[in-house]
Coordinates of C-alpha atoms in Angstrom, one line a residue:
Chain A
M1 CA -70.3 77.2 159.7
A2 CA -67.7 75.3 161.2
R3 CA -64.3 76.8 161.0
I4 CA -62.1 75.1 158.7
D5 CA -58.5 74.2 159.6
F6 CA -56.3 71.5 158.3
P7 CA -56.8 68.0 159.7
E8 CA -55.0 67.1 163.0
E9 CA -52.3 65.1 161.6
V10 CA -51.4 68.0 158.7
Q11 CA -51.3 70.5 161.6
L12 CA -48.6 68.3 164.0
L13 CA -46.8 67.7 160.6
V14 CA -46.6 71.7 159.7
S15 CA -45.7 72.4 163.2
H16 CA -42.7 69.9 163.2
L17 CA -41.6 70.9 159.7
K18 CA -41.6 74.7 161.0
R19 CA -39.0 73.5 163.7
L20 CA -36.5 72.9 160.6
P21 CA -33.7 75.3 160.3
G22 CA -34.8 77.6 157.4
I23 CA -38.4 76.4 157.1
G24 CA -40.7 79.1 157.7
P25 CA -44.8 78.6 158.4
K26 CA -45.1 78.9 154.5
S27 CA -42.4 76.9 153.5
A28 CA -43.4 73.6 156.0
E29 CA -47.3 74.1 154.6
R30 CA -46.1 74.0 151.1
I31 CA -43.8 70.9 152.0
A32 CA -46.6 69.1 154.1
V33 CA -49.3 70.0 150.9
W34 CA -46.2 68.3 148.6
L35 CA -45.8 65.2 151.0
I36 CA -49.4 64.3 151.3
G37 CA -49.1 64.6 147.4
Q38 CA -46.7 61.9 147.0
D39 CA -49.5 59.0 147.6
G40 CA -47.4 57.7 150.9
D41 CA -44.6 56.4 149.3
F42 CA -42.1 59.0 149.5
S43 CA -43.4 60.0 152.9
Y44 CA -42.8 56.2 154.4
D45 CA -39.3 56.2 152.7
L46 CA -38.3 60.3 154.1
A47 CA -39.8 58.8 157.8
K48 CA -37.8 55.7 157.7
V49 CA -34.4 57.6 156.4
I50 CA -35.0 60.3 159.3
G51 CA -35.2 57.4 161.7
L52 CA -32.1 55.5 160.4
S53 CA -30.2 58.5 160.7
A54 CA -31.3 59.2 164.4
D55 CA -30.2 55.4 165.1
M56 CA -27.2 55.5 163.3
V57 CA -25.3 58.7 163.1
Q58 CA -24.0 60.8 166.3
M59 CA -21.6 63.6 166.5
C60 CA -18.0 62.2 166.9
P61 CA -17.4 63.3 170.3
V62 CA -13.6 64.0 169.5
C63 CA -13.3 66.1 166.1
G64 CA -17.3 66.7 165.6
F65 CA -17.9 65.2 162.6
F66 CA -20.7 62.8 161.7
Q67 CA -19.8 59.3 162.7
S68 CA -21.8 56.0 161.9
S69 CA -22.3 53.3 164.5
Q70 CA -21.1 51.2 162.1
T71 CA -18.1 52.8 160.6
G72 CA -16.9 55.2 163.0
C73 CA -15.5 58.5 162.5
Q74 CA -13.8 58.7 159.2
L75 CA -11.6 61.5 160.0
C76 CA -10.1 60.2 163.4
N77 CA -9.7 56.6 162.1
D78 CA -7.5 58.1 159.0
D79 CA -3.9 57.3 160.2
Q80 CA -2.4 59.3 157.3
R81 CA -3.9 62.8 158.4
D82 CA -1.0 65.0 160.3
R83 CA -2.7 65.4 163.5
S84 CA -0.4 67.9 164.4
L85 CA -2.6 70.2 162.4
I86 CA -6.4 71.3 163.3
C87 CA -8.7 73.2 160.7
V88 CA -11.0 74.7 162.9
V89 CA -15.0 75.0 161.1
E90 CA -18.0 76.1 162.4
Q91 CA -20.2 73.0 160.9
A92 CA -19.2 69.4 160.0
T93 CA -20.8 70.5 156.6
D94 CA -17.5 72.6 156.4
V95 CA -15.5 69.6 156.1
L96 CA -16.6 68.5 152.8
P97 CA -15.9 71.9 150.8
L98 CA -12.2 71.9 152.5
E99 CA -11.8 68.2 151.4
R100 CA -12.6 68.9 148.0
T101 CA -10.0 71.6 147.7
G102 CA -7.3 68.4 148.1
A103 CA -4.9 70.9 149.6
F104 CA -5.3 69.8 153.5
R105 CA -4.2 66.9 154.9
G106 CA -4.5 67.7 158.5
S107 CA -7.2 66.7 160.9
Y108 CA -10.8 68.8 161.8
H109 CA -12.4 70.1 164.8
C110 CA -16.1 71.2 164.2
L111 CA -17.1 73.7 166.5
G112 CA -21.0 72.7 165.9
G113 CA -21.6 76.8 165.3
R114 CA -20.3 80.2 165.9
I115 CA -20.6 82.9 168.7
A116 CA -23.5 85.0 167.9
P117 CA -25.0 87.1 171.3
L118 CA -27.8 88.1 169.1
D119 CA -28.9 84.3 168.6
G120 CA -27.9 83.6 172.4
I121 CA -25.2 81.6 170.9
S122 CA -22.2 81.6 173.7
P123 CA -18.6 80.1 173.6
E124 CA -20.0 77.9 176.0
D125 CA -22.5 76.6 173.5
L126 CA -19.5 75.5 171.2
R127 CA -17.4 72.2 171.3
I128 CA -14.4 74.7 172.5
S129 CA -13.2 72.5 175.4
Q130 CA -12.8 69.5 173.2
L131 CA -10.7 71.5 171.4
L132 CA -8.5 72.7 174.2
E133 CA -8.6 68.9 175.3
R134 CA -7.2 68.2 171.8
V135 CA -4.3 70.7 171.9
N136 CA -3.5 69.7 175.5
E137 CA -2.7 66.6 174.3
G138 CA 0.3 68.0 173.3
E139 CA 0.9 66.4 169.5
V140 CA -0.6 70.2 167.9
K141 CA 1.3 72.4 166.2
E142 CA -0.9 74.9 164.1
I143 CA -4.6 75.4 164.5
I144 CA -6.2 77.0 161.3
L145 CA -9.2 78.8 162.0
G146 CA -11.3 78.1 158.9
V147 CA -14.7 80.1 160.3
G148 CA -16.3 82.5 158.3
S149 CA -15.5 86.0 157.6
D150 CA -18.6 87.6 158.5
V151 CA -19.1 89.4 162.0
E152 CA -19.9 86.3 163.9
G153 CA -17.0 84.4 162.2
E154 CA -14.6 87.0 163.0
A155 CA -15.8 87.4 166.5
T156 CA -15.4 83.7 167.0
A157 CA -11.9 83.7 165.4
N158 CA -10.8 86.0 167.5
Y159 CA -12.3 84.7 171.0
L160 CA -10.5 81.8 169.7
A161 CA -7.2 83.6 168.9
E162 CA -7.1 84.7 172.3
L163 CA -7.7 81.5 174.6
L164 CA -5.6 79.3 172.6
T165 CA -2.6 82.1 172.5
E166 CA -3.2 82.1 176.3
K167 CA -3.8 78.4 176.9
S168 CA -1.1 77.1 174.6
P169 CA 1.4 79.9 173.4
G170 CA 3.3 77.3 171.4
V171 CA 1.1 76.4 169.2
A172 CA 0.5 78.3 165.9
V173 CA -2.7 80.0 165.6
T174 CA -3.8 80.9 161.7
R175 CA -6.5 82.2 160.1
L176 CA -7.9 81.5 156.6
A177 CA -7.0 84.4 153.9
Q178 CA -9.3 86.7 152.8
G179 CA -9.3 88.4 149.5
L180 CA -11.1 88.7 146.1
P181 CA -12.4 85.5 145.6
A182 CA -11.1 83.6 142.4
G183 CA -12.7 84.7 139.2
G184 CA -14.1 88.2 140.6
G185 CA -13.3 91.5 139.3
L186 CA -12.6 94.4 141.3
D187 CA -15.9 96.1 140.1
H188 CA -17.6 93.1 142.2
A189 CA -16.0 93.0 145.4
D190 CA -17.2 95.0 148.1
E191 CA -15.2 97.9 149.8
L192 CA -14.6 95.6 153.3
T193 CA -12.9 92.5 150.8
L194 CA -10.8 95.3 148.9
Y195 CA -9.6 96.3 152.5
R196 CA -8.8 92.9 153.6
A197 CA -7.2 92.0 150.0
L198 CA -5.1 94.9 150.5
D199 CA -4.2 94.4 154.1
G200 CA -3.1 90.3 153.2
R201 CA -1.4 91.5 149.9
R202 CA 1.4 89.1 148.9
R203 CA 5.1 89.3 147.1
I204 CA 4.9 87.8 143.7
Chain B
M1 CA -5.7 59.2 152.6
A2 CA -9.4 58.1 152.6
R3 CA -11.7 60.1 150.6
I4 CA -14.1 61.8 153.5
D5 CA -17.9 62.1 152.8
F6 CA -20.9 61.9 155.1
P7 CA -21.6 58.7 156.3
E8 CA -23.9 56.4 154.1
E9 CA -26.7 57.2 156.2
V10 CA -26.5 61.1 156.3
Q11 CA -26.0 61.2 152.2
L12 CA -29.3 59.3 151.8
L13 CA -31.0 61.5 154.5
V14 CA -29.7 64.8 152.7
S15 CA -30.8 63.2 149.2
H16 CA -34.2 62.4 150.7
L17 CA -34.5 66.0 151.6
K18 CA -33.5 67.5 148.7
R19 CA -36.5 66.5 146.7
L20 CA -38.8 68.4 149.2
P21 CA -40.4 71.5 147.4
G22 CA -38.1 74.8 147.8
I23 CA -35.2 72.3 149.2
G24 CA -31.7 72.7 147.7
P25 CA -28.4 70.9 147.9
K26 CA -27.3 73.4 151.1
S27 CA -30.4 73.6 153.0
A28 CA -31.0 70.0 152.5
E29 CA -27.4 69.3 154.3
R30 CA -28.1 72.2 157.3
I31 CA -31.5 70.2 157.9
A32 CA -29.5 66.8 158.0
V33 CA -27.1 68.3 160.3
W34 CA -29.3 70.2 162.4
L35 CA -31.5 66.8 162.7
I36 CA -28.7 64.6 164.0
G37 CA -27.5 67.8 166.4
Q38 CA -30.9 67.0 168.2
D39 CA -30.1 64.1 169.8
G40 CA -32.9 61.6 168.1
D41 CA -35.7 62.4 170.0
F42 CA -36.9 65.3 167.7
S43 CA -36.0 63.0 164.4
Y44 CA -37.9 60.5 165.6
D45 CA -41.1 62.7 166.6
L46 CA -40.6 64.0 162.8
A47 CA -40.7 61.0 161.3
K48 CA -43.4 59.3 163.1
V49 CA -45.6 62.5 162.3
I50 CA -44.8 62.1 158.7
G51 CA -45.8 58.7 158.8
L52 CA -49.0 59.6 160.4
S53 CA -49.9 61.8 157.8
A54 CA -49.3 59.2 155.1
D55 CA -51.2 56.8 157.0
M56 CA -54.1 59.5 157.9
V57 CA -54.5 62.1 155.3
Q58 CA -55.4 62.0 151.9
M59 CA -56.5 64.4 149.1
C60 CA -60.4 64.5 148.9
P61 CA -61.9 62.9 145.9
V62 CA -64.3 65.9 145.5
C63 CA -62.7 69.2 146.2
G64 CA -59.1 68.6 146.7
F65 CA -58.7 69.9 150.4
F66 CA -57.1 67.7 152.7
Q67 CA -59.3 65.1 154.4
S68 CA -58.6 62.8 157.4
S69 CA -59.5 59.1 157.4
Q70 CA -61.1 59.9 160.6
T71 CA -63.1 62.8 160.1
G72 CA -63.4 62.9 156.4
C73 CA -63.5 66.4 154.4
Q74 CA -64.5 69.0 156.9
L75 CA -65.8 71.4 153.5
C76 CA -67.4 68.8 151.8
N77 CA -69.4 67.6 155.3
D78 CA -70.3 70.8 156.0
D79 CA -74.0 71.4 155.5
Q80 CA -74.3 75.1 156.0
R81 CA -72.2 75.9 152.8
D82 CA -73.4 77.2 149.8
R83 CA -73.1 74.8 147.0
S84 CA -74.0 76.9 143.9
L85 CA -71.3 78.7 144.8
I86 CA -67.4 77.4 144.0
C87 CA -64.4 79.2 144.6
V88 CA -61.4 77.3 142.8
V89 CA -57.8 77.8 144.3
E90 CA -54.3 76.3 143.0
Q91 CA -53.3 74.8 146.2
A92 CA -55.3 73.3 149.3
T93 CA -53.1 75.9 151.1
D94 CA -55.0 78.8 149.8
V95 CA -58.1 77.6 151.4
L96 CA -57.4 78.9 154.7
P97 CA -56.6 82.4 154.0
L98 CA -59.5 82.9 152.1
E99 CA -61.6 81.2 155.4
R100 CA -59.9 83.8 157.4
T101 CA -61.5 86.6 155.4
G102 CA -64.8 85.3 156.9
A103 CA -66.3 86.3 153.4
F104 CA -67.1 83.5 151.6
R105 CA -69.6 80.8 152.5
G106 CA -69.2 78.8 149.6
S107 CA -67.6 75.5 148.7
Y108 CA -63.8 74.9 147.2
H109 CA -62.3 73.3 144.5
C110 CA -58.5 72.6 144.9
L111 CA -56.7 72.4 141.4
G112 CA -53.5 70.8 142.7
G113 CA -51.4 73.4 140.5
R114 CA -51.5 75.6 137.7
I115 CA -50.7 75.6 134.4
A116 CA -47.1 76.3 134.0
P117 CA -45.6 74.5 130.7
L118 CA -42.2 75.6 131.5
D119 CA -42.4 73.4 134.7
G120 CA -44.1 70.7 132.5
I121 CA -47.5 71.1 134.1
S122 CA -50.6 70.9 131.8
P123 CA -54.2 71.5 132.2
E124 CA -54.4 67.4 132.4
D125 CA -52.4 67.2 135.7
L126 CA -54.8 69.6 137.3
R127 CA -58.3 68.7 138.7
I128 CA -60.6 70.3 136.1
S129 CA -62.3 67.0 134.9
Q130 CA -63.2 66.8 138.8
L131 CA -64.4 70.3 138.4
L132 CA -66.7 69.6 135.6
E133 CA -67.8 67.1 137.1
R134 CA -69.2 69.0 140.4
V135 CA -70.6 71.4 137.5
N136 CA -72.6 69.1 135.7
E137 CA -74.4 68.0 138.8
G138 CA -76.4 71.1 137.8
E139 CA -76.3 72.8 141.1
V140 CA -73.6 75.2 140.5
K141 CA -74.4 79.1 139.9
E142 CA -71.0 80.7 139.9
I143 CA -67.3 79.8 139.9
I144 CA -64.9 82.0 141.0
L145 CA -61.5 81.6 140.1
G146 CA -59.4 82.4 143.2
V147 CA -55.8 81.5 141.6
G148 CA -53.0 83.7 141.4
S149 CA -52.3 87.0 139.6
D150 CA -49.1 86.1 138.1
V151 CA -48.4 84.8 134.7
E152 CA -49.6 81.4 135.2
G153 CA -52.3 81.9 137.5
E154 CA -54.0 84.5 135.0
A155 CA -53.2 81.5 132.1
T156 CA -54.9 78.8 134.3
A157 CA -57.9 81.7 134.7
N158 CA -58.3 82.2 131.3
Y159 CA -57.9 78.6 130.5
L160 CA -61.0 77.7 132.7
A161 CA -63.0 80.5 132.1
E162 CA -62.7 79.7 128.6
L163 CA -64.0 75.6 129.1
L164 CA -66.5 76.8 131.7
T165 CA -68.0 79.2 129.3
E166 CA -68.2 76.7 126.2
K167 CA -69.1 73.7 128.8
S168 CA -71.9 75.4 131.0
P169 CA -72.9 78.3 129.5
G170 CA -75.4 79.0 132.3
V171 CA -72.7 79.3 135.3
A172 CA -71.3 82.6 135.8
V173 CA -67.4 83.1 136.0
T174 CA -66.0 85.4 138.2
R175 CA -62.3 86.1 139.2
L176 CA -61.0 88.0 142.0
A177 CA -60.2 91.6 141.7
Q178 CA -57.4 92.8 141.3
G179 CA -55.7 96.4 142.3
L180 CA -53.9 97.9 145.4
P181 CA -53.2 95.6 148.3
A182 CA -54.6 96.9 151.6
G183 CA -52.2 99.7 152.9
G184 CA -49.8 100.3 150.0
G185 CA -49.3 103.5 148.6
L186 CA -48.9 104.4 144.8
D187 CA -45.7 104.9 145.4
H188 CA -45.3 101.2 146.0
A189 CA -47.2 99.6 143.5
D190 CA -45.8 98.1 140.6
E191 CA -46.9 99.3 136.9
L192 CA -49.3 96.1 136.0
T193 CA -50.7 96.1 139.4
L194 CA -51.7 100.1 138.7
Y195 CA -52.9 99.3 135.2
R196 CA -54.8 96.8 136.8
A197 CA -56.6 99.1 139.6
L198 CA -57.3 101.7 136.8
D199 CA -58.7 99.1 134.6
G200 CA -61.1 97.4 137.5
R201 CA -61.6 101.1 138.9
R202 CA -65.4 101.2 140.6
R203 CA -67.7 104.0 141.1
I204 CA -68.0 105.1 145.0

């Protein structure tokens, strides 16, 4: 009896899908089965859209946000942004939530990740030299470290704070406040959050 | 100040990725960012492979497993399989784990899902009429219901068992055994599993 496996094309599809972030072998199989069940139309659309993005979208060499070949970088082209203020974030996707607050009118710098030795990501893998270049142009007055509040985020913030204080002593380096999330009672906050909320308490 | 959003191509990519099963808005953004960071090569490969699958792979009209335009259905073309025995599974992906046991030499029938009224999946959406056709050809002696042991799986098994007993009284309908999984202690088994293990106990 022949050994049964998926047709070669399906195996190839699964092996490619598995490489996407957050997609394991099971999810890859599930997506492949679903795609093949869609009568082709959606698959062709998806393939076209992936190709289009690869053709048209790059990372902005300055700020690290997405830029389209057609429109350029929306952030860097926006003359009304305060260029003396840079918010440093981990990923390009972190820009939109900050923008939605409406509270920030400065510019951004996307690192492309965070320092995570266990995952083999060291400072050299991040867009830190590009950040220093922007700071060296002299216009920057404050850098807000808008990285996450987990271990890797803390490590990245500490590394950047030290580096920036050393290289550009005139630039203020700040960090997003940590404390109770909006709408959360004390009973839902973990100890570290409470500790940081106490530590960062403000006079009202 | 201009409202910032991802370039149009990225928005289109995210909206397509979101439609894949198990991929939410956050995962879709994460995958899009990752794809754009891959310098295009992987994106083109992925797009090609998705297109290739859509071109070359279909569902076998008889058993519901994948078939390639080049090789046809491996399961239906395999002359050494016992055609008097059909194992009914939910998805094409369920065939491989059963094959790996090496304990089954019959044929398969993939339903393409399971009865789940809450998700809007009724018996008409499954490949049940194709199963009845295969049974009506007269060669089948036993149908093993190899569907899951969750609520929807049970509902599907019960529905099929009733239908098959009514339409083809001569065909034996069996169900995969339920009980303790291999290597698990009693303390890790939930009550329903233990109940079913007791209920299905066998003399040794």
